[in-house]
CSV table of C-alpha atoms in Angstrom, one decimal:
chain,number,residue,atom,x,y,z
A,1,MET,CA,91.0,36.8,87.9
A,2,THR,CA,88.7,39.3,86.1
A,3,GLY,CA,85.0,40.0,86.0
A,4,ARG,CA,84.8,38.7,82.4
A,5,SER,CA,82.8,35.5,82.1
A,6,ASP,CA,85.5,34.0,79.9
A,7,GLY,CA,88.2,34.7,82.4
A,8,ARG,CA,90.3,36.7,80.1
A,9,ARG,CA,92.3,39.6,81.5
A,10,VAL,CA,91.0,43.1,80.7
A,11,ALA,CA,93.8,45.5,79.6
A,12,VAL,CA,94.2,49.0,80.9
A,13,GLU,CA,95.2,51.7,78.5
A,14,VAL,CA,96.1,55.2,79.8
A,15,ALA,CA,96.0,58.3,77.6
A,16,VAL,CA,99.2,60.3,78.3
A,17,GLN,CA,100.7,63.5,76.8
A,18,ASP,CA,104.2,63.6,78.1
A,19,VAL,CA,107.2,61.6,79.1
A,20,ALA,CA,106.4,61.7,82.8
A,21,GLY,CA,102.9,60.5,82.2
A,22,ALA,CA,104.2,57.5,80.2
A,23,ARG,CA,106.6,56.6,83.0
A,24,VAL,CA,103.8,56.9,85.6
A,25,ALA,CA,101.5,54.6,83.6
A,26,ALA,CA,104.2,52.0,83.2
A,27,ARG,CA,105.2,52.0,86.8
A,28,ALA,CA,101.6,51.8,88.0
A,29,GLY,CA,100.9,48.7,85.9
A,30,ALA,CA,99.1,49.9,82.7
A,31,ASP,CA,99.3,47.6,79.7
A,32,ARG,CA,99.7,50.3,77.1
A,33,VAL,CA,99.6,54.1,76.6
A,34,GLU,CA,97.9,56.1,74.0
A,35,LEU,CA,100.3,59.0,73.4
A,36,CYS,CA,98.8,62.2,72.3
A,37,ALA,CA,99.2,66.0,72.6
A,38,ALA,CA,96.9,68.7,74.0
A,39,LEU,CA,94.7,66.1,75.7
A,40,GLY,CA,92.7,68.4,77.9
A,41,ALA,CA,92.3,71.2,75.4
A,42,THR,CA,91.4,69.1,72.3
A,43,GLY,CA,90.7,65.6,73.4
A,44,GLY,CA,94.0,64.7,71.9
A,45,VAL,CA,95.9,65.4,68.6
A,46,THR,CA,99.0,63.8,67.1
A,47,PRO,CA,102.1,64.2,69.2
A,48,GLY,CA,105.3,65.5,67.6
A,49,PRO,CA,108.0,63.1,66.6
A,50,GLY,CA,110.3,64.4,69.3
A,51,LEU,CA,107.8,63.4,72.0
A,52,VAL,CA,107.2,60.0,70.4
A,53,ALA,CA,110.9,59.3,70.3
A,54,ARG,CA,111.6,60.5,73.8
A,55,VAL,CA,108.7,58.5,75.3
A,56,LEU,CA,110.0,55.3,73.6
A,57,GLU,CA,113.5,56.0,74.9
A,58,ALA,CA,112.3,56.7,78.4
A,59,LEU,CA,110.2,53.5,78.6
A,60,ALA,CA,113.1,51.4,77.2
A,61,ASP,CA,115.1,52.5,80.2
A,62,LEU,CA,112.5,51.2,82.7
A,63,ASP,CA,112.8,47.6,83.9
A,64,GLY,CA,110.2,45.4,82.3
A,65,SER,CA,108.9,48.3,80.2
A,66,ASP,CA,108.9,46.2,77.0
A,67,ALA,CA,105.5,44.9,78.2
A,68,LEU,CA,104.1,48.4,77.9
A,69,GLY,CA,102.9,49.2,74.4
A,70,VAL,CA,103.0,52.8,73.1
A,71,HIS,CA,100.2,53.5,70.7
A,72,VAL,CA,100.4,56.9,69.0
A,73,LEU,CA,97.2,58.9,68.4
A,74,VAL,CA,97.2,60.1,64.7
A,75,ARG,CA,94.7,63.0,64.6
A,76,PRO,CA,95.8,66.1,62.8
A,77,ARG,CA,93.3,68.5,64.3
A,78,PRO,CA,90.4,68.8,66.7
A,79,GLY,CA,86.9,68.5,65.4
A,80,GLY,CA,85.2,65.9,63.1
A,81,PHE,CA,86.7,62.8,61.4
A,82,VAL,CA,86.1,63.6,57.7
A,83,HIS,CA,89.4,64.3,56.1
A,84,ASP,CA,90.3,66.0,52.8
A,85,ALA,CA,93.0,64.7,50.5
A,86,ASP,CA,95.7,66.7,52.2
A,87,GLU,CA,94.8,65.6,55.7
A,88,ALA,CA,94.6,62.0,54.5
A,89,ASP,CA,98.2,62.2,53.2
A,90,VAL,CA,99.3,63.7,56.5
A,91,LEU,CA,97.6,60.9,58.4
A,92,VAL,CA,99.4,58.3,56.3
A,93,ALA,CA,102.7,60.1,56.8
A,94,GLU,CA,102.2,60.3,60.6
A,95,VAL,CA,101.4,56.6,60.8
A,96,ARG,CA,104.6,55.8,59.0
A,97,SER,CA,106.5,58.1,61.2
A,98,ALA,CA,105.1,56.5,64.4
A,99,VAL,CA,105.9,53.0,63.1
A,100,ALA,CA,109.4,54.0,62.1
A,101,ALA,CA,110.0,55.4,65.6
A,102,GLY,CA,109.1,52.0,67.1
A,103,ALA,CA,105.5,52.5,68.2
A,104,ALA,CA,103.6,49.3,69.0
A,105,GLY,CA,100.5,50.7,67.3
A,106,VAL,CA,98.5,53.7,66.1
A,107,VAL,CA,95.1,55.1,66.9
A,108,VAL,CA,93.2,56.6,64.0
A,109,GLY,CA,89.7,57.5,62.9
A,110,ALA,CA,88.3,58.4,59.5
A,111,LEU,CA,84.7,58.8,58.3
A,112,THR,CA,83.0,59.9,55.0
A,113,GLY,CA,80.7,62.8,54.8
A,114,ALA,CA,77.8,60.3,54.9
A,115,GLY,CA,78.9,59.3,58.4
A,116,VAL,CA,80.3,55.8,57.6
A,117,VAL,CA,83.8,54.4,57.9
A,118,ASP,CA,86.1,55.8,55.2
A,119,ALA,CA,87.2,52.4,54.1
A,120,ALA,CA,89.6,53.6,51.5
A,121,LEU,CA,91.5,55.8,53.9
A,122,VAL,CA,91.4,53.3,56.8
A,123,ALA,CA,92.9,50.7,54.3
A,124,ARG,CA,95.7,53.1,53.6
A,125,LEU,CA,96.4,53.7,57.3
A,126,VAL,CA,96.4,49.9,58.1
A,127,ASP,CA,98.8,49.4,55.2
A,128,ALA,CA,101.0,52.2,56.5
A,129,ALA,CA,101.0,50.7,59.9
A,130,ASP,CA,102.9,47.7,58.4
A,131,GLY,CA,101.6,45.1,60.8
A,132,ARG,CA,101.5,47.2,63.9
A,133,GLU,CA,98.2,47.3,65.8
A,134,VAL,CA,95.6,49.8,64.5
A,135,THR,CA,92.9,51.1,66.9
A,136,PHE,CA,89.9,52.9,65.5
A,137,HIS,CA,89.1,55.7,68.0
A,138,ARG,CA,85.8,57.3,69.0
A,139,ALA,CA,84.8,58.2,65.5
A,140,LEU,CA,82.8,55.0,66.0
A,141,ASP,CA,80.6,56.9,68.4
A,142,VAL,CA,79.2,59.2,65.7
A,143,VAL,CA,78.5,56.6,63.0
A,144,ALA,CA,74.8,55.9,62.2
A,145,GLU,CA,75.3,52.1,62.3
A,146,PRO,CA,78.1,51.1,64.7
A,147,LEU,CA,77.6,47.3,64.2
A,148,ARG,CA,78.0,47.6,60.5
A,149,ALA,CA,81.1,49.8,61.1
A,150,VAL,CA,82.6,47.1,63.3
A,151,ASP,CA,82.1,44.6,60.5
A,152,ARG,CA,83.9,46.9,58.0
A,153,LEU,CA,86.7,47.7,60.4
A,154,ALA,CA,87.3,44.0,61.2
A,155,ASP,CA,87.5,43.3,57.4
A,156,LEU,CA,90.0,46.1,57.0
A,157,GLY,CA,92.4,44.7,59.6
A,158,VAL,CA,91.7,47.0,62.5
A,159,VAL,CA,92.5,45.3,65.8
A,160,ARG,CA,90.3,47.2,68.2
A,161,VAL,CA,87.8,50.0,68.6
A,162,LEU,CA,87.8,52.7,71.3
A,163,THR,CA,84.2,53.6,72.1
A,164,SER,CA,81.9,55.0,74.7
A,165,GLY,CA,79.0,53.0,73.3
A,166,GLY,CA,77.7,56.2,71.7
A,167,ARG,CA,77.1,58.0,75.1
A,168,PRO,CA,79.1,60.8,76.7
A,169,ARG,CA,80.3,58.3,79.4
A,170,ALA,CA,81.2,54.7,78.7
A,171,ALA,CA,80.0,53.7,82.1
A,172,ASP,CA,76.5,54.7,81.1
A,173,ALA,CA,76.6,52.5,78.0
A,174,THR,CA,77.1,49.0,79.3
A,175,VAL,CA,74.1,47.6,77.3
A,176,GLU,CA,75.5,49.1,74.1
A,177,LEU,CA,79.0,47.9,74.9
A,178,ARG,CA,77.7,44.3,75.5
A,179,THR,CA,76.0,44.4,72.2
A,180,LEU,CA,79.2,45.5,70.5
A,181,VAL,CA,81.3,42.9,72.2
A,182,ALA,CA,78.9,40.1,71.2
A,183,HIS,CA,78.8,41.4,67.6
A,184,ALA,CA,82.6,41.6,67.3
A,185,ALA,CA,82.7,38.0,68.5
A,186,GLY,CA,86.5,37.8,68.6
A,187,ARG,CA,87.1,39.4,65.3
A,188,LEU,CA,87.9,42.8,66.9
A,189,GLN,CA,88.6,44.0,70.4
A,190,VAL,CA,86.2,46.4,72.1
A,191,MET,CA,87.9,49.0,74.4
A,192,ALA,CA,85.6,51.2,76.6
A,193,GLY,CA,86.6,54.8,76.9
A,194,GLY,CA,85.0,58.1,77.5
A,195,GLY,CA,84.8,59.8,80.9
A,196,VAL,CA,86.1,56.6,82.6
A,197,VAL,CA,87.3,56.9,86.2
A,198,PRO,CA,88.6,54.0,88.3
A,199,GLY,CA,85.2,53.5,90.0
A,200,ASP,CA,83.7,52.7,86.6
A,201,VAL,CA,86.2,50.0,85.7
A,202,ALA,CA,84.5,47.0,87.4
A,203,ARG,CA,81.2,47.8,85.7
A,204,LEU,CA,82.9,47.9,82.3
A,205,VAL,CA,84.7,44.7,83.0
A,206,ARG,CA,81.4,43.0,83.7
A,207,ALA,CA,80.1,44.3,80.4
A,208,GLY,CA,82.7,42.1,78.7
A,209,VAL,CA,85.0,44.6,77.1
A,210,ASP,CA,88.5,43.6,76.2
A,211,ALA,CA,90.1,46.8,77.6
A,212,VAL,CA,89.4,50.1,79.4
A,213,HIS,CA,90.8,53.4,78.5
A,214,LEU,CA,91.2,56.4,80.7
A,215,SER,CA,93.4,59.5,81.1
A,216,ALA,CA,93.8,59.2,84.9
A,217,ARG,CA,94.6,62.9,85.1
A,218,ALA,CA,95.0,65.2,88.1
A,219,SER,CA,95.7,68.9,88.2
A,220,VAL,CA,98.8,70.4,89.8
A,221,PRO,CA,100.0,74.0,89.9
A,222,ASP,CA,101.9,75.2,86.8
A,223,ARG,CA,105.7,75.5,87.3
A,224,GLY,CA,105.5,79.2,86.5
A,225,PRO,CA,103.3,82.0,85.1
A,226,ALA,CA,102.2,81.9,81.5
A,227,GLY,CA,103.7,84.7,79.4
A,228,PRO,CA,102.1,86.7,76.6
A,229,GLY,CA,100.7,84.4,74.0
A,230,GLY,CA,101.3,81.5,76.3
A,231,GLY,CA,97.7,80.6,77.2
A,232,ALA,CA,95.7,81.3,80.3
A,233,GLY,CA,98.1,79.7,82.8
A,234,GLY,CA,96.6,77.9,85.8
A,235,ASP,CA,97.0,74.3,86.5
A,236,LEU,CA,98.7,71.5,84.6
A,237,ASP,CA,97.2,68.1,83.8
A,238,VAL,CA,99.4,65.2,84.9
A,239,THR,CA,99.0,61.5,85.0
A,240,ASP,CA,98.2,60.4,88.5
A,241,ALA,CA,99.8,57.1,89.7
A,242,ALA,CA,97.1,56.4,92.3
A,243,LEU,CA,94.3,56.7,89.7
A,244,VAL,CA,96.2,54.4,87.3
A,245,GLY,CA,96.8,51.9,90.1
A,246,GLN,CA,93.2,51.9,91.1
A,247,ALA,CA,92.1,51.2,87.5
A,248,VAL,CA,94.6,48.4,87.1
A,249,ALA,CA,93.4,46.8,90.4
A,250,ALA,CA,89.8,47.1,89.4
A,251,ALA,CA,90.5,45.6,86.0
A,252,ALA,CA,92.2,42.6,87.6
A,253,THR,CA,89.4,41.9,90.1
A,254,GLY,CA,86.3,43.0,88.1
């Protein structure tokens, strides 16, 4: 049972950036992973094809792993979501690459300079996804009219939006999320993400969202010192099985 009034199960998506993290998420009961690179430093950018391939291979070796969907983040750089022609071509190519590798879906975002959905580019990305699920990520949180954006995205064939309701933390935007869920009205899924920790999940479930998204990260000591040009060193971010498990339990009980 869940806390949703319609009784539907709320999915748990975990953002991961390595093979180990994908395995942890699968074993702890997540429904899907968003695979990205440089999560802590940039908020996530497109993972390389080698990582995509290895994660898919590793999950295929786990019992029951076919239930875990791998959704590849396609974001060529940190920063805003307005892309020039070259970046648009890269986005399309990366979507095709993810699909060819066997990803269940892709996660994209594209806006115009006027702060609205770049419908032409999103249409190209949906076409390149070739029937795989397309999630529109938190670019939605910076548009001027999110409800109108939801309408446009649904018309374009996007399956879900990842949103914090326009606030830094999704847990502080339950009113906004309820409004988005009601407006989407089954045409498009609303997934709450942005600063989510397991203790927030029950509240988000009660807001009626279709899914929750979190990174479930913990810090561990690096395996060795960083060399010249290797960054500042320090701790590594890893996917924490206990945090994933807590989120899964909270989503199941509401």
